[in-house]
Short mmCIF file of C-alpha atoms and ligand atoms in Angstrom, two decimals:
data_model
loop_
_atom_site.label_atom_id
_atom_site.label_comp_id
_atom_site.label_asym_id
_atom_site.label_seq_id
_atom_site.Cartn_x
_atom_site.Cartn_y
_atom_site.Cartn_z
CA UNK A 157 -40.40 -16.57 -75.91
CA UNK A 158 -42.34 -16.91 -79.45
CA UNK A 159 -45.27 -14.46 -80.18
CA UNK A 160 -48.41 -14.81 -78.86
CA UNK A 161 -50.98 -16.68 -80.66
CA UNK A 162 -53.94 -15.97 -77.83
CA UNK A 163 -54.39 -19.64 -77.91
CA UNK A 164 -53.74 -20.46 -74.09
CA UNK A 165 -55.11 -23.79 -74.53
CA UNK A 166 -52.38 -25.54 -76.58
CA UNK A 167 -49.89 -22.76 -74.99
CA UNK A 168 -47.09 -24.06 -72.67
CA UNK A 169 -46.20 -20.40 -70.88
CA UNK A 170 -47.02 -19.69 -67.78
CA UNK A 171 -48.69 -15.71 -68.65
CA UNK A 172 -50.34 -13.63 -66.08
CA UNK A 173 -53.34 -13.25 -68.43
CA UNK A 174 -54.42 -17.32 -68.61
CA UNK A 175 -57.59 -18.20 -66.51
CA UNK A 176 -58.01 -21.08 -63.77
CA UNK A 177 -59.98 -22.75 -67.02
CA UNK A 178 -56.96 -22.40 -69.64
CA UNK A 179 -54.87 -24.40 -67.33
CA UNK A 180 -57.57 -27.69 -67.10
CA UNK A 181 -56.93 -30.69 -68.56
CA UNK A 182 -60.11 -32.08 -70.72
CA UNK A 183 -62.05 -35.27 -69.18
CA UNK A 184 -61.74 -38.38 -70.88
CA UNK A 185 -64.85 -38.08 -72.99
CA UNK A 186 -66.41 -41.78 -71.95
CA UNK A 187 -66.40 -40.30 -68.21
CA UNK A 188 -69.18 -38.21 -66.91
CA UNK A 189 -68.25 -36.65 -63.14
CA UNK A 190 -71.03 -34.87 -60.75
CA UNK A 191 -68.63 -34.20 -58.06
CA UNK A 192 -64.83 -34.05 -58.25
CA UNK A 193 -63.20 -33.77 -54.48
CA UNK A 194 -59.87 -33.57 -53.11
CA UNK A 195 -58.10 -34.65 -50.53
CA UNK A 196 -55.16 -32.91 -49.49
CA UNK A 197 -52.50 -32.38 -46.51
CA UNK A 198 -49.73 -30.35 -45.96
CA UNK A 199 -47.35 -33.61 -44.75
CA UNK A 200 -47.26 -36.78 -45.14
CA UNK A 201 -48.53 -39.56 -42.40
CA UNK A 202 -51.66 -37.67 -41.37
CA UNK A 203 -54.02 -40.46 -42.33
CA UNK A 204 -55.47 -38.65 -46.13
CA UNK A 205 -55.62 -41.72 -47.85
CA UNK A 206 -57.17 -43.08 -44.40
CA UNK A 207 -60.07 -40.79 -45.05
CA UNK A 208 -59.91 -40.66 -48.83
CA UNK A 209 -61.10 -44.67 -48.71
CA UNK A 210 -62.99 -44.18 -45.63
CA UNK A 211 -65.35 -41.30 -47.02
CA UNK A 212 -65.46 -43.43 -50.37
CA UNK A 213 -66.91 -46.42 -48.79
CA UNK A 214 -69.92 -44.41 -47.09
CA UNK A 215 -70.44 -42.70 -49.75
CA UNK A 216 -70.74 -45.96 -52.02
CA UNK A 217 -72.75 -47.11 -49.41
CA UNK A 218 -75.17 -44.25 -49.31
CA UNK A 219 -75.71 -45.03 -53.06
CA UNK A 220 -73.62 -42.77 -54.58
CA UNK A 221 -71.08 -44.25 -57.92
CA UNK A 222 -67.86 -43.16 -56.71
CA UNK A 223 -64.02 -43.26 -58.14
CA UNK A 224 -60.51 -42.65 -56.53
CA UNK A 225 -58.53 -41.46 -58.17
CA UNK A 226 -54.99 -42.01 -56.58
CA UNK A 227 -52.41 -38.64 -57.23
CA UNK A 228 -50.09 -39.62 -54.74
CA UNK A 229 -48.11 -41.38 -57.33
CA UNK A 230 -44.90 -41.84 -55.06
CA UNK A 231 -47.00 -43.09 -51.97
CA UNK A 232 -49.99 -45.22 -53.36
CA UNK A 233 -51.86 -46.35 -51.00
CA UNK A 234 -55.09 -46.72 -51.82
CA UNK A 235 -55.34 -50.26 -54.22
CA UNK A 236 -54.22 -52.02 -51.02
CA UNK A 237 -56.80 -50.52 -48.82
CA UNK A 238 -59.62 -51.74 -50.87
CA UNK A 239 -57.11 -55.31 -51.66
CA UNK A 240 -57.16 -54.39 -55.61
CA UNK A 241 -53.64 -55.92 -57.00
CA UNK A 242 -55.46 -56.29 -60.39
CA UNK A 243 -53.42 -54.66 -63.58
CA UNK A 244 -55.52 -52.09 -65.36
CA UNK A 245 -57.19 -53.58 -68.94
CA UNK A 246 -57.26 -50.56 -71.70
CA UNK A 247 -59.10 -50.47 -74.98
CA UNK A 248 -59.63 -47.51 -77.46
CA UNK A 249 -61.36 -44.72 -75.08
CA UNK A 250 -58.40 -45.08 -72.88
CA UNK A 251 -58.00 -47.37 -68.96
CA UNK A 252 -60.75 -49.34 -67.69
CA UNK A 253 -59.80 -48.30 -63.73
CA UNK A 254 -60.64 -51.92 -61.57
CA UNK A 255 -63.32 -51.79 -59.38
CA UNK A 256 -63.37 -52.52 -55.56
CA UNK A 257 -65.31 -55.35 -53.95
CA UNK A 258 -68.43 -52.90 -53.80
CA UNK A 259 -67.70 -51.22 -57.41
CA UNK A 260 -65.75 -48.51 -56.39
CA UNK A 261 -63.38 -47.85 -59.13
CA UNK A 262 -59.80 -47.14 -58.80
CA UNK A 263 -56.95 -45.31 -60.82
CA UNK A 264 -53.56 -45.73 -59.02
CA UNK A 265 -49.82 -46.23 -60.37
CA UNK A 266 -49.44 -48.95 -58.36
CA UNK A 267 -51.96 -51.07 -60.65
CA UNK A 268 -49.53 -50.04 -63.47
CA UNK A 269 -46.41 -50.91 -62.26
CA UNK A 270 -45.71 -54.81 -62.64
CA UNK A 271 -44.78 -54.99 -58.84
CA UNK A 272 -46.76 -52.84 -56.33
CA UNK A 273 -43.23 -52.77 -54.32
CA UNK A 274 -41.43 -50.98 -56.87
CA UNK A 275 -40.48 -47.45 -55.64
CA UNK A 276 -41.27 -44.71 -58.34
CA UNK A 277 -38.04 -42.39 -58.42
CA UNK A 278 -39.84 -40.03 -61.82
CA UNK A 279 -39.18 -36.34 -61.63
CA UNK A 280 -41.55 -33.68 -60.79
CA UNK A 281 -42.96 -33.06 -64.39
CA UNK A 282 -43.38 -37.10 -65.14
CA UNK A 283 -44.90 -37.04 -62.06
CA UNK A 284 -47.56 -34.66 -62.69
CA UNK A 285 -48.10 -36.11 -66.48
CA UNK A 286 -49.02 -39.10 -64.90
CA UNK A 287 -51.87 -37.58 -62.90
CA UNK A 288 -53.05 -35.59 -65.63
CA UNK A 289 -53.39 -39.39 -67.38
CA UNK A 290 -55.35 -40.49 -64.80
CA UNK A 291 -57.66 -37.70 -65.54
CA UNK A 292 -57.95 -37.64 -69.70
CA UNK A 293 -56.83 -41.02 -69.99
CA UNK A 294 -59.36 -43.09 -67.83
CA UNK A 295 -62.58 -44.53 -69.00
CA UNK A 296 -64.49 -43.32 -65.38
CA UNK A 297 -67.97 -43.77 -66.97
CA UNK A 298 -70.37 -42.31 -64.97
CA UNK A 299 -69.80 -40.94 -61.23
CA UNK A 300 -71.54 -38.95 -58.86
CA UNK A 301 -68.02 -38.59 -56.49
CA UNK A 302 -64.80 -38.83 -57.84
CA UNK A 303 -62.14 -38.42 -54.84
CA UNK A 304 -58.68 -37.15 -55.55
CA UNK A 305 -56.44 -38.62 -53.04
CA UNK A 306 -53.59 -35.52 -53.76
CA UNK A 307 -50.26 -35.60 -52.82
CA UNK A 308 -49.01 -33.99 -49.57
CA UNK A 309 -47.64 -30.78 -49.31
CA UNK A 310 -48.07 -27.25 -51.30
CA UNK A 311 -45.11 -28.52 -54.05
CA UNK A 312 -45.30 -29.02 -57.54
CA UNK A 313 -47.63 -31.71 -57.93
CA UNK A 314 -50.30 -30.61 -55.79
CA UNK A 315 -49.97 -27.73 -57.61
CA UNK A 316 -50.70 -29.35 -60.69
CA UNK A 317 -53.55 -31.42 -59.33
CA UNK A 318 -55.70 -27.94 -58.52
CA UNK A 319 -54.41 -26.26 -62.02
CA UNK A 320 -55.31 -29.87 -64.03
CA UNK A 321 -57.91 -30.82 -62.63
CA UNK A 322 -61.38 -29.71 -61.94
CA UNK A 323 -62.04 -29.98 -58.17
CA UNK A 324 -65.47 -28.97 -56.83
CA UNK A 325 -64.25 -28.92 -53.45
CA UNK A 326 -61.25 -30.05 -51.03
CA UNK A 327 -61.27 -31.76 -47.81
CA UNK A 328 -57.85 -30.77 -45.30
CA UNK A 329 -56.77 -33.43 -43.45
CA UNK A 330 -54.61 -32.67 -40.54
CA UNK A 331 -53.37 -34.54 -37.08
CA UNK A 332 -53.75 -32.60 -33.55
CA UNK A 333 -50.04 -31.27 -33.77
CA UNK A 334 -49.04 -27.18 -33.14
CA UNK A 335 -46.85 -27.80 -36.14
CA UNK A 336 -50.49 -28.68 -37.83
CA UNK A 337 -52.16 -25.27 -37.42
CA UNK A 338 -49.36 -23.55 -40.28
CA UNK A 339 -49.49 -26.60 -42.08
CA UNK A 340 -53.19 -26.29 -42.73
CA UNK A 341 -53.01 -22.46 -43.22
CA UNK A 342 -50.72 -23.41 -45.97
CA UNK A 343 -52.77 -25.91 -47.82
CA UNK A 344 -55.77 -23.37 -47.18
CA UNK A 345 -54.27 -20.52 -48.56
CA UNK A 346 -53.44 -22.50 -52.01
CA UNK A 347 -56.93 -23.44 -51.97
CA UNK A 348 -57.51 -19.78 -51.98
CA UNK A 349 -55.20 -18.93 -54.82
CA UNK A 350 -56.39 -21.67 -57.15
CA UNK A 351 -60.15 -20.55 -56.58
CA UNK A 352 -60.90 -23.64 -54.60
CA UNK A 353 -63.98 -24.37 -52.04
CA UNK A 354 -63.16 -25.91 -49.22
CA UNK A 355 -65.42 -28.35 -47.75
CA UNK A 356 -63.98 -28.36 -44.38
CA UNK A 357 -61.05 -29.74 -41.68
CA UNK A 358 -60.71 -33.91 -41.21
CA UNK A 359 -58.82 -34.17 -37.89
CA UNK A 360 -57.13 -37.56 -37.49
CA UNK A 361 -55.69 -39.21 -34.38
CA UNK A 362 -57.62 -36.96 -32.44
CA UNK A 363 -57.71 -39.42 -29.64
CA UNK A 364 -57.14 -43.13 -28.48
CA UNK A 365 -59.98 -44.54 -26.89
CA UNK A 366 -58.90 -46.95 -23.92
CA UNK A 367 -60.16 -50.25 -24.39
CA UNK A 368 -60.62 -50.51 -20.35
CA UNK A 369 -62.53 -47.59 -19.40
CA UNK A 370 -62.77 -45.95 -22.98
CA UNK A 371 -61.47 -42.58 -21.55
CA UNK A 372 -60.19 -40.71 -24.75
CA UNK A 373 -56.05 -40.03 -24.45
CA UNK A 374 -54.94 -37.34 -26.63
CA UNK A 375 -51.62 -38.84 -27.59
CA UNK A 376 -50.43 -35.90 -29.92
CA UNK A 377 -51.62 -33.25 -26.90
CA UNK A 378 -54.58 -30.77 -26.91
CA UNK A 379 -56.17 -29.83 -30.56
CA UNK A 380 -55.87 -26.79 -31.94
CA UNK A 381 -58.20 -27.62 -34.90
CA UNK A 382 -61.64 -25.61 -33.79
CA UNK A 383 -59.55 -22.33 -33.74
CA UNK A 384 -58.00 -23.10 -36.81
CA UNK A 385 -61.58 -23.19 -38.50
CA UNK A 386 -63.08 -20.64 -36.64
CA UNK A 387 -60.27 -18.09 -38.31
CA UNK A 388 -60.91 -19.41 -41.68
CA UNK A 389 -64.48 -20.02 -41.27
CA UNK A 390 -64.08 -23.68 -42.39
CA UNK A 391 -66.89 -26.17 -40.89
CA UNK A 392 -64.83 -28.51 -38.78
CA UNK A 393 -66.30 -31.94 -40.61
CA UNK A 394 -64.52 -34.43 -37.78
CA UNK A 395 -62.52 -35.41 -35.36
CA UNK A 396 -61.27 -39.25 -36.22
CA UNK A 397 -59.68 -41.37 -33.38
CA UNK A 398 -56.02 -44.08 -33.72
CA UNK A 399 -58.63 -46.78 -34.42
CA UNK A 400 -56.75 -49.80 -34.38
CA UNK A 401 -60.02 -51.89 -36.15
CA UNK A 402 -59.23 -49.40 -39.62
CA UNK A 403 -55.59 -49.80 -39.51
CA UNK A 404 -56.37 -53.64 -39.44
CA UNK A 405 -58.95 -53.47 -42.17
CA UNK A 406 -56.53 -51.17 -44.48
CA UNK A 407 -53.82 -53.75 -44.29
CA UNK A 408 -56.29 -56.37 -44.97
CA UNK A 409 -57.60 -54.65 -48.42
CA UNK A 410 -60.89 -54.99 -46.27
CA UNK A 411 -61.47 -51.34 -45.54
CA UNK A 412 -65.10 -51.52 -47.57
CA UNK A 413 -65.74 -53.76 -44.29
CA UNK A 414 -65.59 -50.97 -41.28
CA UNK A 415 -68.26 -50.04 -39.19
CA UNK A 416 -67.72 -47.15 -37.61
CA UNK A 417 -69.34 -43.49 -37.88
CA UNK A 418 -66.32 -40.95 -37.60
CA UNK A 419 -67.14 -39.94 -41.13
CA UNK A 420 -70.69 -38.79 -41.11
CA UNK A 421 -70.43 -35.41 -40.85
CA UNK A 422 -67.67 -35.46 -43.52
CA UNK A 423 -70.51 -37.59 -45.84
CA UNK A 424 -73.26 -35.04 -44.83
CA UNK A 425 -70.96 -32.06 -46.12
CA UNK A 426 -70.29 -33.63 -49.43
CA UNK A 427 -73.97 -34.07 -49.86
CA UNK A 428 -74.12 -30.61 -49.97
CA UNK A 429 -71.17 -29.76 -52.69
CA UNK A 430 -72.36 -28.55 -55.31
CA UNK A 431 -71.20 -28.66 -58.82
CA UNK A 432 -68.80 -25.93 -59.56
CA UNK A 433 -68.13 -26.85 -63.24
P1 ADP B 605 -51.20 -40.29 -45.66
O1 ADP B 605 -52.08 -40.64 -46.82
O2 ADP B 605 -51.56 -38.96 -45.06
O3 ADP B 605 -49.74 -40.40 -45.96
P2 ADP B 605 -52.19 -42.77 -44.54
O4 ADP B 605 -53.65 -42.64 -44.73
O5 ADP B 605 -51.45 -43.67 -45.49
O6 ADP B 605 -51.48 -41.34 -44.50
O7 ADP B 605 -51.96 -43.24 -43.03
C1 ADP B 605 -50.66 -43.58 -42.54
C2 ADP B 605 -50.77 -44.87 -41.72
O8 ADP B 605 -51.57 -44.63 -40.56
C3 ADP B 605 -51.43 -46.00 -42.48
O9 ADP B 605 -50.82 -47.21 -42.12
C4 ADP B 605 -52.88 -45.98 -41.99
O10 ADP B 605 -53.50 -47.25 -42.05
C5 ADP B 605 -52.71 -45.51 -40.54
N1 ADP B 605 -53.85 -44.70 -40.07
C6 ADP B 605 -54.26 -43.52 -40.57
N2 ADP B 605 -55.32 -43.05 -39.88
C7 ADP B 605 -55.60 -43.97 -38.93
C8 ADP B 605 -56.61 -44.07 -37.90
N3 ADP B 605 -57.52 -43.11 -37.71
N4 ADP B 605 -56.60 -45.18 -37.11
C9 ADP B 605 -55.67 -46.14 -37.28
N5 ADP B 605 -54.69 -46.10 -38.23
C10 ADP B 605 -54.65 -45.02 -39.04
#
């Protein structure tokens, strides 16, 4: 290894003595972000980008100027929730992310590749460069929320995402399964390490609601989630139901259209981040 130059910022090693702030990537400079949340899980399937678009849309709606950006570069989901196919336009200061029917504006790889069906097979490290892009290389303007919607798991990427990357705060999202409970712990306890806040638990599929008598059928068994953030002291921000109406709306692009309040508590929490930066 060379010698030391006590410049961590342009340094490349990975030395006990660099801080959580030697490791962030600089904002592009046309961008200007109150809030910076993420949205992680510890597997795949559990419905984050569900709630990354659904907690966008109120908060748009509440007034708020809100981005996604999209860090789940080998699952992109989010352009097709909101029905954004457009490619992304560039000029000096870097991408101009496309904005959603109600001027949300969106950063995903999917609006870079020149068919959203093309699978992206890049390696870890390409991977997390691209992310980092998405970061210093967008034109965001000005934002009160940007949501991260970060890839699943406690791997490499993620990694990168908490170590690049600002974040104010992170929101768990988990699904009413025993497996869940270590799961969670895991994505909690990296939240620790990297000096994160987190805002609190987003159950999903908590329940189906029958369409006959509307009794609620627990299809993935009894939740465990109120223990889980009882022990770690984490508010418990919801408990989101199979809704068939948002599943319909997401494949539609139409998710901007929902009606439904599962979120609230989730919007009332971020209300309350505060800026960490
Ligand atoms: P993840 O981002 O965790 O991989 P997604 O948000 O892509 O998961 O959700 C996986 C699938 O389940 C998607 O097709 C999504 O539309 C659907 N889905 C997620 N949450 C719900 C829900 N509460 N009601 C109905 N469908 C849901």
């Amino acid at each position: 290894m060379s010698e030391c130059t006590h410049n961590c910022s342009s340094c490349k090693a990975n030395c006990s003595t660099k801080s959580k702030q030697d490791f962030l990537e600089p904002l592009n400079a046309k961008s200007n972000i109150k809030h910076v949340i993420g949205i992680v899980s510890g597997k795949g399937g559990v419905g984050k980008s569900m709630v990354t678009s659904t907690l966008a849309t109120l908060m748009q709606r509440a007034g708020y100027k809100v981005g996604i950006l999209d860090a789940d570069i080998t699952g992109p989901s989010i352009p097709k929730a909101f029905g954004i196919a457009a490619g992304v336009e560039g000029d000096d200061d870097g991408m101009i992310p496309p904005e959603s029917s109600t001027g949300i504006k969106i950063m995903s790889v999917n609006l870079l590749l020149p068919d959203a069906t093309a699978p992206v097979v890049w390696r870890g490290p390409v991977i997390a460069g691209t992310v980092k892009q998405f970061w210093s290389g967008t034109v965001w303007g000005d934002l009160d929320y940007l949501f991260v919607d970060c890839p699943p798991g406690t791997g490499d990427v993620p990694l990168t995402v908490f170590q690049s990357i600002p974040l104010d705060g992170i929101v768990i999202v988990s699904s009413p399964q025993e497996l869940v409970s270590m799961i969670v712990e895991k994505a909690a306890n990296m939240a620790r390490m990297m000096q994160v806040d987190v805002v609190g638990l987003v159950e999903n599929m908590s329940y189906v609601k029958c369409p006959d008598c509307d009794k609620k059928i627990k299809i993935f068994g009894e939740s465990h989630i109120e223990d889980i953030a009882r022990k770690h002291g984490y508010p418990l921000l919801a408990q989101m139901p199979i809704d068939p109406s948002l599943a319909t709306l997401v494949d539609a692009g139409e998710i901007e259209k929902m009606d439904v309040n599962y979120l609230d508590g989730a919007v009332e929490a971020l209300k309350r981040v505060r800026n960490v930066k």
